[in-house]
Coordinates of N, CA and C and ligand atoms in Angstrom, one line a residue:
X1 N 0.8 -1.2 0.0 CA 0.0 0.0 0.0 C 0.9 1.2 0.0
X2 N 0.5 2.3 -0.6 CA 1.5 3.6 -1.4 C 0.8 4.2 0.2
X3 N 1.9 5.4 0.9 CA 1.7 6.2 2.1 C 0.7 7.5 1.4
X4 N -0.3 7.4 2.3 CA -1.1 8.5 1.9 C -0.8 9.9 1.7
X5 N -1.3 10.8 0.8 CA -0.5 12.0 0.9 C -1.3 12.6 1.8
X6 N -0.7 13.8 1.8 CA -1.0 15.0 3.5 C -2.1 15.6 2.8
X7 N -2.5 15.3 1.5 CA -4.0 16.2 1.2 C -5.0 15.0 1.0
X8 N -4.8 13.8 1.4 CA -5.9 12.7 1.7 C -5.8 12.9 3.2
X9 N -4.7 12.6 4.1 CA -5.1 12.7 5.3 C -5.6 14.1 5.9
X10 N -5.4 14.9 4.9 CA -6.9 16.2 5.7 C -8.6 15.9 5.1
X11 N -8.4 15.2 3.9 CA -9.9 14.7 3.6 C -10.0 13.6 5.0
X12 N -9.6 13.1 5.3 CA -9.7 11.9 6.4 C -10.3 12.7 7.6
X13 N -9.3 13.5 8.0 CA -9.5 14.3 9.2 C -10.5 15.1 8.9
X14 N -11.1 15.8 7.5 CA -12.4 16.5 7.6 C -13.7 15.9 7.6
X15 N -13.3 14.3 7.3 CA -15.2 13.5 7.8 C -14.8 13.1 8.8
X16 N -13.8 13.1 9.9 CA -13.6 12.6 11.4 C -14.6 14.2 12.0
X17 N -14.3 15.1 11.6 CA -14.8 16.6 12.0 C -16.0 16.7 12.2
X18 N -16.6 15.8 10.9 CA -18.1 15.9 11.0 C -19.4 15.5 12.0
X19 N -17.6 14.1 12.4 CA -18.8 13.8 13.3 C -18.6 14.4 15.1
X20 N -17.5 16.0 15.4 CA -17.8 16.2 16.3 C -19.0 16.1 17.3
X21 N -18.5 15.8 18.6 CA -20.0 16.2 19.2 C -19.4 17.7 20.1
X22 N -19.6 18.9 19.4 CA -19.5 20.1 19.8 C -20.5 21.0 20.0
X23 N -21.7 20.6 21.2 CA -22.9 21.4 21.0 C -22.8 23.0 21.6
X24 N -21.8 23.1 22.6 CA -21.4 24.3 23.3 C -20.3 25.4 22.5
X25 N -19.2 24.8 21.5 CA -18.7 26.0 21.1 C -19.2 26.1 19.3
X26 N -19.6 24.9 19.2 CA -20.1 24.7 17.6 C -18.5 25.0 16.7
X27 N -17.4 24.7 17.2 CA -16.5 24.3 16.5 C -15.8 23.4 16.4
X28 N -15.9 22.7 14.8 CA -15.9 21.2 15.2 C -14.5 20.7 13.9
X29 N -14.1 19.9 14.6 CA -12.6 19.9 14.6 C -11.9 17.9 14.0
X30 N -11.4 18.1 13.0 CA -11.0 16.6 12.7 C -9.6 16.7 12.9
X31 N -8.9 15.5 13.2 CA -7.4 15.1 12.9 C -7.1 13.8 12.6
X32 N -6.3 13.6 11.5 CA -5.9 12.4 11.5 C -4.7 11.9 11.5
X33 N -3.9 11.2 12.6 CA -3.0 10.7 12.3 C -2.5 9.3 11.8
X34 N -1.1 9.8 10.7 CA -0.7 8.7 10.1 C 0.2 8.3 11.0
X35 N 0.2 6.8 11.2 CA 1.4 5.9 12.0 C 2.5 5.5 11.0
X36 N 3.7 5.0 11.6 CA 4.5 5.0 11.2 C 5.2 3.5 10.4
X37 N 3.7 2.7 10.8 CA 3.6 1.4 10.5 C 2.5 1.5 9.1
X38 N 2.0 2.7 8.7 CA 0.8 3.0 8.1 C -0.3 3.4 8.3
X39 N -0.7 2.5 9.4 CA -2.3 2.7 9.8 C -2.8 4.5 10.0
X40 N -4.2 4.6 9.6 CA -4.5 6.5 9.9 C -5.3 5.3 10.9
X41 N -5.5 6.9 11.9 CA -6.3 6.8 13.2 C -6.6 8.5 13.3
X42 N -8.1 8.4 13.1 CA -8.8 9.4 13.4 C -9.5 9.8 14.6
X43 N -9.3 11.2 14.9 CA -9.8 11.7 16.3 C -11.0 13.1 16.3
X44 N -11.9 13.6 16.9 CA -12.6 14.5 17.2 C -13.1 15.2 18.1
X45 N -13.4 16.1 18.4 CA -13.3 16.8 19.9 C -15.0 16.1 20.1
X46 N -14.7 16.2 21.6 CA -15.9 16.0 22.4 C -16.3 16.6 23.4
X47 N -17.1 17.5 23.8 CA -17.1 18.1 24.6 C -18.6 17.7 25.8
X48 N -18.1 18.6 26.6 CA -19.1 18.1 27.8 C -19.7 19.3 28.8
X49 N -20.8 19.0 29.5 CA -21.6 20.1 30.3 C -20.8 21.2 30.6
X50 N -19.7 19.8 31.6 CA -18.7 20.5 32.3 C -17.9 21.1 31.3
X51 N -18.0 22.0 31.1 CA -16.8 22.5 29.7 C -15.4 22.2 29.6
X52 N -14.7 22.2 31.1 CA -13.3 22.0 30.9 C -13.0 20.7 30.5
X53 N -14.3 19.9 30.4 CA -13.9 18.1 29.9 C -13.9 18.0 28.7
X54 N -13.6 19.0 28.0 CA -13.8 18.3 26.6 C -12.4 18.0 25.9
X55 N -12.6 17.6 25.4 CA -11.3 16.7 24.7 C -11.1 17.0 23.5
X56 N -10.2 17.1 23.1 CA -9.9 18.0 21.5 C -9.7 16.6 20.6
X57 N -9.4 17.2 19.3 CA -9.9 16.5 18.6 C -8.5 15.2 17.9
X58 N -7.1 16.4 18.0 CA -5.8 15.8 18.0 C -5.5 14.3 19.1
X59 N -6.2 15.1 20.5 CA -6.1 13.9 21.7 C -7.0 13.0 21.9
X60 N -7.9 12.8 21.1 CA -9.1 12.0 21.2 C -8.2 10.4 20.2
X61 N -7.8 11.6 19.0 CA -6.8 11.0 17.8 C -6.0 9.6 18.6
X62 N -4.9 10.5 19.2 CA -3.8 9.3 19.7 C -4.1 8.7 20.9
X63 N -5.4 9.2 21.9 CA -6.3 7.7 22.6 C -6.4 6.5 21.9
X64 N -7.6 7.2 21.1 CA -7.6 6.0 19.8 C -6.6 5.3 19.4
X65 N -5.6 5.8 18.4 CA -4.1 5.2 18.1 C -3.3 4.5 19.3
X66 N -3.3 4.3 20.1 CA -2.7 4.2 21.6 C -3.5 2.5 21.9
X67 N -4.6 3.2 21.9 CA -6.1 1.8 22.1 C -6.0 0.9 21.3
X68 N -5.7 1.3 19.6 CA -6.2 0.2 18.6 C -4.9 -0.4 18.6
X69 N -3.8 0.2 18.7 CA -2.4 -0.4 18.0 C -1.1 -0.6 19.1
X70 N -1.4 -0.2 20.5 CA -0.4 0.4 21.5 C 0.3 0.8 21.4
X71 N 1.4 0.6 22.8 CA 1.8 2.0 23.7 C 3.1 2.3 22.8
X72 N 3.5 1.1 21.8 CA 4.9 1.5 21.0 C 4.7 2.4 19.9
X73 N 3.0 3.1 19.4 CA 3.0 4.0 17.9 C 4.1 5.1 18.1
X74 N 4.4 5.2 16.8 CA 4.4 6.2 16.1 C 4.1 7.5 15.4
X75 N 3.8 8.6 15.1 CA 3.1 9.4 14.6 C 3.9 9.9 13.2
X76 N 4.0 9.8 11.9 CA 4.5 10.2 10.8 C 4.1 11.3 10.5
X77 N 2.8 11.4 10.3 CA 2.4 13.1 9.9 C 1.0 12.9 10.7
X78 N 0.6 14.3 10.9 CA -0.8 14.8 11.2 C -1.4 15.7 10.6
X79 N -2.6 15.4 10.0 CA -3.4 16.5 9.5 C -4.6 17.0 10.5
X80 N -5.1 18.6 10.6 CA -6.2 18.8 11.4 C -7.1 19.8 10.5
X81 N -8.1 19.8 10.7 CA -9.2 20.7 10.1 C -10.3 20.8 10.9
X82 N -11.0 21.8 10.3 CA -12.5 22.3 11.1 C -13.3 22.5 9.9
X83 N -14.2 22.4 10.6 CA -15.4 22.7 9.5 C -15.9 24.5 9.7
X84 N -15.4 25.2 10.5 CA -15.6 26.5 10.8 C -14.7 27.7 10.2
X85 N -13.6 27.0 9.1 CA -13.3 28.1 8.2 C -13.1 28.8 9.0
X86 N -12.2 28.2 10.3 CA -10.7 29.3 10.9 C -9.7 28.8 11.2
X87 N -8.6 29.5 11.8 CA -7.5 28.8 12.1 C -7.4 27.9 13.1
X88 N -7.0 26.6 13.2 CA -6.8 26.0 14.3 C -5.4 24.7 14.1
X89 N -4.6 25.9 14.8 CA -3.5 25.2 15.3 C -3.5 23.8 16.3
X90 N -2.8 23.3 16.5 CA -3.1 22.0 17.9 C -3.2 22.9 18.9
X91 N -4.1 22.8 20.2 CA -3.3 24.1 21.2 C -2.3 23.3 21.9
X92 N -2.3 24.1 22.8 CA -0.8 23.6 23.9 C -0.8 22.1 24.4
X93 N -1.6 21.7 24.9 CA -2.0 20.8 26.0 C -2.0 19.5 24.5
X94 N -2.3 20.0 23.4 CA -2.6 18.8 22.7 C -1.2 18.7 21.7
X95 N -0.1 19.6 21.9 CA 1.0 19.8 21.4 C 1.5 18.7 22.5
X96 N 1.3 19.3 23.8 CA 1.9 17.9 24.7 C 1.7 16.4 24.6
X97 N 0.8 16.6 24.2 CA 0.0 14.9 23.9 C 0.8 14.3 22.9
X98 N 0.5 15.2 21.5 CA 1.5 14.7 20.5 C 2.7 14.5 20.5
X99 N 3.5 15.2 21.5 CA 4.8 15.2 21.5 C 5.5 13.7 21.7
X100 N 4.7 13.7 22.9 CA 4.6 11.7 23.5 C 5.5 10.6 22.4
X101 N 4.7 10.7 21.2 CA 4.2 9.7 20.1 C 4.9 10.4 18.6
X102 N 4.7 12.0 18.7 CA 5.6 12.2 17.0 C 7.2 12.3 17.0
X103 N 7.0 11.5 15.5 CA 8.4 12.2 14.9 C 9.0 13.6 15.2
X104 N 10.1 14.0 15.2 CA 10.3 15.1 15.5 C 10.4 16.1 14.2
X105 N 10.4 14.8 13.1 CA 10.4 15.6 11.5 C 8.7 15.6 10.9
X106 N 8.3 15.0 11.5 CA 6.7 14.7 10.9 C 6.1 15.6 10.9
X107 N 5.5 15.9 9.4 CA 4.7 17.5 9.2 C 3.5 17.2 9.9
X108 N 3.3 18.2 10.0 CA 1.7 18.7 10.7 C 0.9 19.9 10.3
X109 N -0.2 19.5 9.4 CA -1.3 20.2 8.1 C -2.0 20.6 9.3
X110 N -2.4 21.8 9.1 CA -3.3 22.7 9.9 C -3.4 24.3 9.4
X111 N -5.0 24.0 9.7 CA -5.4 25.5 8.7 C -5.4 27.2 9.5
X112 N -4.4 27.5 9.0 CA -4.2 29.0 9.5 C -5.1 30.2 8.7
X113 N -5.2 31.3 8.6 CA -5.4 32.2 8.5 C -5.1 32.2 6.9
X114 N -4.2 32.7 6.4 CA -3.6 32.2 4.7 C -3.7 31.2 4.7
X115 N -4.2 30.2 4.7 CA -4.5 28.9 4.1 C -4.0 27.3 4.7
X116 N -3.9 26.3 4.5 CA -3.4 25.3 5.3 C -1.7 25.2 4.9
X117 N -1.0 25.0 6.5 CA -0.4 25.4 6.7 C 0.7 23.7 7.3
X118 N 1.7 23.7 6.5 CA 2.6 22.3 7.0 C 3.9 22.6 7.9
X119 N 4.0 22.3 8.9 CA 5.3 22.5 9.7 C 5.7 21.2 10.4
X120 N 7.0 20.8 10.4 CA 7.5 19.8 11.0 C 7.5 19.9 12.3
X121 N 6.6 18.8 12.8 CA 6.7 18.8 14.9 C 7.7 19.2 15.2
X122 N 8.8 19.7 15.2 CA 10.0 20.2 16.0 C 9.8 21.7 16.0
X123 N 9.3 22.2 14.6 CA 9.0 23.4 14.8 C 7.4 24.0 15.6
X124 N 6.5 22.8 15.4 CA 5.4 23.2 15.8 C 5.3 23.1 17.4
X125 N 6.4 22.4 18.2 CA 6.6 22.4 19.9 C 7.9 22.1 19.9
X126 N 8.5 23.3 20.2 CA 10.1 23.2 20.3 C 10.8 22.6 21.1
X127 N 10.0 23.1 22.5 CA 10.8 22.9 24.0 C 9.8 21.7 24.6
X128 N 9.3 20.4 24.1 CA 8.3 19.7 24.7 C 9.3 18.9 26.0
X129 N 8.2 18.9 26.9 CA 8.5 18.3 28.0 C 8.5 16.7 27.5
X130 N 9.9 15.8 27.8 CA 9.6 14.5 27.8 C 10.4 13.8 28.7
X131 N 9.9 12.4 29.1 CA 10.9 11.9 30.3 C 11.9 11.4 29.9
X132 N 11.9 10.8 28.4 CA 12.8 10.6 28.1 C 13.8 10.4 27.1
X133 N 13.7 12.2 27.5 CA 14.8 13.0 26.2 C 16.5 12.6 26.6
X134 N 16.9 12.4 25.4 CA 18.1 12.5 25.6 C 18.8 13.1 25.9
Ligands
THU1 N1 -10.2 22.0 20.0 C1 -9.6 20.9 19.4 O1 -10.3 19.9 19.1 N2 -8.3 21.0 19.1 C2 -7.5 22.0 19.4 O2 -6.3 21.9 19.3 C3 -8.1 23.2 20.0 C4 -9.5 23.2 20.3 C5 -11.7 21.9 20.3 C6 -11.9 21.9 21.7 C7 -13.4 22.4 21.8 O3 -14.3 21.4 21.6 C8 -13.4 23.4 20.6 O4 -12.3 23.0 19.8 C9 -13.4 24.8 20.9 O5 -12.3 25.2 21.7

C-alpha cells in the first residue's frame, strides 16, 4: 500500500470533524493521524456540560491510536481541520499529547489564516517536556 498523501489525510480528518459532538462551542474539529507502520487513526473533539472536559480532537486521535495499535505507535504526519473556516492550530496541551508519540520531522497540516499550513513537529513544539529526552 503507497503512504497517503498529506491532502488525503486532511480529507480523512475532515469527515472525522463531521462527526464532532460540539454542541457548546459549535467548532468542530478533525485530525488524522498517520502511524509509522501506516495505519491512519482518526480523532474528534468531544465536549461536555462541564466544559473544561472536553477533549480535542488531535487527543481524542492518539487515545484511539494508543487503544487500537499500543503503547509502541508512532506518529508520521498529522493533518487537522475544522469545519468552521478558521485557524486552528493543535493548542498547547494537545501539542503535549503529541509530543509523547511524534516524529520530530513529521509535518503537521493545519489550517491557518492564509491557508493550510505544514510544519514539521520540531518546529510546531520546540521545547516539549519529555521523560525521556536525551
Ligand atoms: N479543539 C480541538 O479539538 N483541538 C485544538 O487543538 C483546540 C480546540 C476543540 C476543543 C473544543 O471542543 C473546541 O475546539 C473549541 O475550543
Amino acid at each position: 500500500m503507497t503512504e497517503p498523501t498529506l491532502e488525503q489525510l486532511h480529507a480523512i480528518a475532515t469527515t472525522a470533524a463531521q462527526h464532532a459532538y460540539a454542541p457548546y462551542s459549535h467548532f468542530r474539529v478533525g485530525a488524522a493521524l498517520l502511524l509509522t507502520t501506516g495505519e491512519i487513526v482518526t480523532g474528534t473533539n468531544v465536549e461536555n456540560g462541564s466544559y473544561g472536559l472536553a477533549l480535542c480532537a488531535e487527543h481524542s486521535a492518539v487515545v484511539r491510536a494508543v487503544a487500537e495499535y499500543g503503547p509502541q505507535i508512532r506518529i508520521a504526519a498529522v493533518a487537522i481541520t475544522n469545519l468552521n473556516q478558521a485557524a486552528s492550530p493543535p493548542c498547547g496541551a494537545c501539542r503535549q499529547v503529541l509530543a509523547e508519540f511524534t516524529e520530530p520531522d513529521a509535518p503537521i497540516m493545519f489550517p491557518m489564516e492564509g491557508g493550510q499550513q505544514t510544519v514539521p513537529f520540531r518546529e510546531v513544539f520546540p521545547f516539549s517536556f519529555r521523560l525521556d529526552r536525551e
